[in-house]
PDB file of C-alpha atoms in Angstrom:
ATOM      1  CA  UNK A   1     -44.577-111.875  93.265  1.00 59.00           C
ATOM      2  CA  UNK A   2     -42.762-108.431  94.717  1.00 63.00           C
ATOM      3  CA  UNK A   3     -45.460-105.767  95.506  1.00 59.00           C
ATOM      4  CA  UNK A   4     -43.867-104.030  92.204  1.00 61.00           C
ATOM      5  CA  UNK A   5     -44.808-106.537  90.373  1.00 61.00           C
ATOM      6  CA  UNK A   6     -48.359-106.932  91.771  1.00 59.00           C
ATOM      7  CA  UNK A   7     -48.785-103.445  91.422  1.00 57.00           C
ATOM      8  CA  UNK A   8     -47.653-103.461  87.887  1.00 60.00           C
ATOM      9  CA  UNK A   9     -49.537-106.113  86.798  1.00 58.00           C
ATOM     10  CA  UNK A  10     -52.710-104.965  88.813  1.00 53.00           C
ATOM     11  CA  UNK A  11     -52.741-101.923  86.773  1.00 53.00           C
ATOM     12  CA  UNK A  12     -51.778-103.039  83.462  1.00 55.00           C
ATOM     13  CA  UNK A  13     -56.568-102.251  82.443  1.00 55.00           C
ATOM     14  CA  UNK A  14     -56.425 -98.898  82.012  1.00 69.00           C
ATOM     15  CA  UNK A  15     -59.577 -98.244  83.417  1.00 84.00           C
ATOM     16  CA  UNK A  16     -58.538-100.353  86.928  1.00 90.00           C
ATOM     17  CA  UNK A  17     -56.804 -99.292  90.391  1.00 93.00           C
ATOM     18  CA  UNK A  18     -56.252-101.228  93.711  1.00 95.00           C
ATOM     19  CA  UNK A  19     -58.093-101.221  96.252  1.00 96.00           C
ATOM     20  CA  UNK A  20     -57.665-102.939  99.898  1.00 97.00           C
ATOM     21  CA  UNK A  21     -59.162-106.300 100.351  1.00 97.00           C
ATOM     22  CA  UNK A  22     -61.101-104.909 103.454  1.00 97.00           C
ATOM     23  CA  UNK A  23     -62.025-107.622 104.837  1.00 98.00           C
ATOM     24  CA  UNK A  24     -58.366-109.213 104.684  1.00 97.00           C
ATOM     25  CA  UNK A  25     -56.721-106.684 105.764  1.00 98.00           C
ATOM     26  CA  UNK A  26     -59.423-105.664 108.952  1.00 98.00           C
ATOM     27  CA  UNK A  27     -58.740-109.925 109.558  1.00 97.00           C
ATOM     28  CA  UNK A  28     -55.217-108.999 110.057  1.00 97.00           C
ATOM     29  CA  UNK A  29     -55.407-105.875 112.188  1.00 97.00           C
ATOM     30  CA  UNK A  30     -57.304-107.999 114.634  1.00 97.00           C
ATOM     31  CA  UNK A  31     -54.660-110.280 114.539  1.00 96.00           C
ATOM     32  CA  UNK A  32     -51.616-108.067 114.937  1.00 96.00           C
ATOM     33  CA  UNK A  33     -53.966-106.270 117.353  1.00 97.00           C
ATOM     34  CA  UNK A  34     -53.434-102.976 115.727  1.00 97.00           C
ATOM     35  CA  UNK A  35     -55.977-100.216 115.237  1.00 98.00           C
ATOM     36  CA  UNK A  36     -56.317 -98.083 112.456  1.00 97.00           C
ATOM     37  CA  UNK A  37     -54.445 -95.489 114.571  1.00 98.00           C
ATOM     38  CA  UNK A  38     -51.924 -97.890 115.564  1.00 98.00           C
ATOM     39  CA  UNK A  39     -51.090 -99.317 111.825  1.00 98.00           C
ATOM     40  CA  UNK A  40     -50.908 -95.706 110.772  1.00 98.00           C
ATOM     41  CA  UNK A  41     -48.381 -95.257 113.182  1.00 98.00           C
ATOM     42  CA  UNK A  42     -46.745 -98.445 112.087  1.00 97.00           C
ATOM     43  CA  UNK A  43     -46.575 -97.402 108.578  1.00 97.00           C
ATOM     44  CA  UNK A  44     -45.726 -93.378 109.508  1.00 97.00           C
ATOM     45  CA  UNK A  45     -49.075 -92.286 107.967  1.00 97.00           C
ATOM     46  CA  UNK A  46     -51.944 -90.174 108.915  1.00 97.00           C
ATOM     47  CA  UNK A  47     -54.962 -92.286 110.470  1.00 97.00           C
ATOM     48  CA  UNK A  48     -56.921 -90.393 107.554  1.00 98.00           C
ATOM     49  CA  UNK A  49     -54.987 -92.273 105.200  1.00 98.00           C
ATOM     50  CA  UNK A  50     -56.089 -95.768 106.830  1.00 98.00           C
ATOM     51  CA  UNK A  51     -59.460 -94.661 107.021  1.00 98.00           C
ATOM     52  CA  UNK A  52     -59.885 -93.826 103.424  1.00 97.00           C
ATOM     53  CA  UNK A  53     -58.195 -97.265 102.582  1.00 98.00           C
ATOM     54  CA  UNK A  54     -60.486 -99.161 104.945  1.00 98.00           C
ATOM     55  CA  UNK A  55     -63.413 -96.821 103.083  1.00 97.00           C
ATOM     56  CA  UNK A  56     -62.453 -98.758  99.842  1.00 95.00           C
ATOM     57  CA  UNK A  57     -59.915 -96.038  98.185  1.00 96.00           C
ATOM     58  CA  UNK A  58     -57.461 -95.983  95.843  1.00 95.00           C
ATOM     59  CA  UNK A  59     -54.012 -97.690  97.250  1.00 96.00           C
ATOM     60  CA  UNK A  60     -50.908 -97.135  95.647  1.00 95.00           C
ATOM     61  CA  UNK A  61     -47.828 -98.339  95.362  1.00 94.00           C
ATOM     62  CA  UNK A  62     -45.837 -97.300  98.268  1.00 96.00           C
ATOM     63  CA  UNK A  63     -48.758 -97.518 100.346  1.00 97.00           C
ATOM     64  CA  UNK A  64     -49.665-101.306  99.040  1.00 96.00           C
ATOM     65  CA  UNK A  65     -46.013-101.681 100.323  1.00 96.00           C
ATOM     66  CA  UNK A  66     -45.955-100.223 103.405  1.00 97.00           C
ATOM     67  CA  UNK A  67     -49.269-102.237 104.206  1.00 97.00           C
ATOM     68  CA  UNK A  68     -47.449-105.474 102.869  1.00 96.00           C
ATOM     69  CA  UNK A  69     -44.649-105.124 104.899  1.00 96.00           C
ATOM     70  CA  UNK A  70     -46.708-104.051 108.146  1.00 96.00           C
ATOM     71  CA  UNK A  71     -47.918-107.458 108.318  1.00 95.00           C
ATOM     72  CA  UNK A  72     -44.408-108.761 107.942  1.00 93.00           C
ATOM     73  CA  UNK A  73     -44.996-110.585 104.352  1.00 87.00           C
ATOM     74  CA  UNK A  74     -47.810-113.073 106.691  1.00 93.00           C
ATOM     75  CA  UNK A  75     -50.764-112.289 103.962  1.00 95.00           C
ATOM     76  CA  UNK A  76     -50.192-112.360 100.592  1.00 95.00           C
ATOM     77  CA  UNK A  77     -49.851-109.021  98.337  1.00 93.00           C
ATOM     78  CA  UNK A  78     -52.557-111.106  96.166  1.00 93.00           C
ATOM     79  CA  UNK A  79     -55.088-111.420  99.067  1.00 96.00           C
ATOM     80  CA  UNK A  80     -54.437-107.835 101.002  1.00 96.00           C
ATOM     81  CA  UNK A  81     -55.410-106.098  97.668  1.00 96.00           C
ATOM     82  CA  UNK A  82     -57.871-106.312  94.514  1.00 95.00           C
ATOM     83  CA  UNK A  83     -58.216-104.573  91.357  1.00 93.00           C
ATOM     84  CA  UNK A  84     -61.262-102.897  90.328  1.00 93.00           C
ATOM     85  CA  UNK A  85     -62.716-101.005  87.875  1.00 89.00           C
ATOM     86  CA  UNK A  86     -62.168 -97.049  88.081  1.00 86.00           C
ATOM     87  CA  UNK A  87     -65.245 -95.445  88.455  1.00 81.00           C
ATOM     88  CA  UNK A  88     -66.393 -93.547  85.927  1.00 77.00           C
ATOM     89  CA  UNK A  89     -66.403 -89.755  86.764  1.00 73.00           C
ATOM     90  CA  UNK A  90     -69.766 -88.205  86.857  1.00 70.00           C
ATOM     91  CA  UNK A  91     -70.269 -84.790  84.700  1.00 66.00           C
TER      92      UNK A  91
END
């Protein structure tokens, strides 16, 4: 399955969005030996941006690809992210 596909298919709730696998994808840091800095730089993002995924946010597309292909295509789209339910907005 492409990351497009994932992606697509991920989001096809409504009410859902993907999210990093955190411990999955903090297994594979350690294993490519990167930091959060260090994948940020890998990726050409801000280390904000890696934080906020590590902090369970929202990933989207080109950033679920970017993150794919950082760990050259060595952990599966499927286990590097999960769908979960939106939250529901407070009023």
């Amino acid at each position: 399955m492409t990351p497009t596909q994932h992606h697509a298919a991920c989001l096809e709730a409504e009410n859902s969005m993907v999210i990093a696998n955190v411990p999955v994808l903090a297994r594979a840091m350690k294993t490519a030996n990167l930091s959060r800095v260090d994948l940020a730089v890998k990726i050409g993002r801000h280390p904000d941006t890696i934080n906020r995924v590590m902090r369970g946010g929202p990933v989207g597309t080109n950033l679920q690809q970017a993150l794919y292909e950082a760990f050259e295509g060595h952990v599966p789209m499927d286990k590097l992210f999960k769908v979960v339910e939106r939250p529901k907005r407070r009023r």
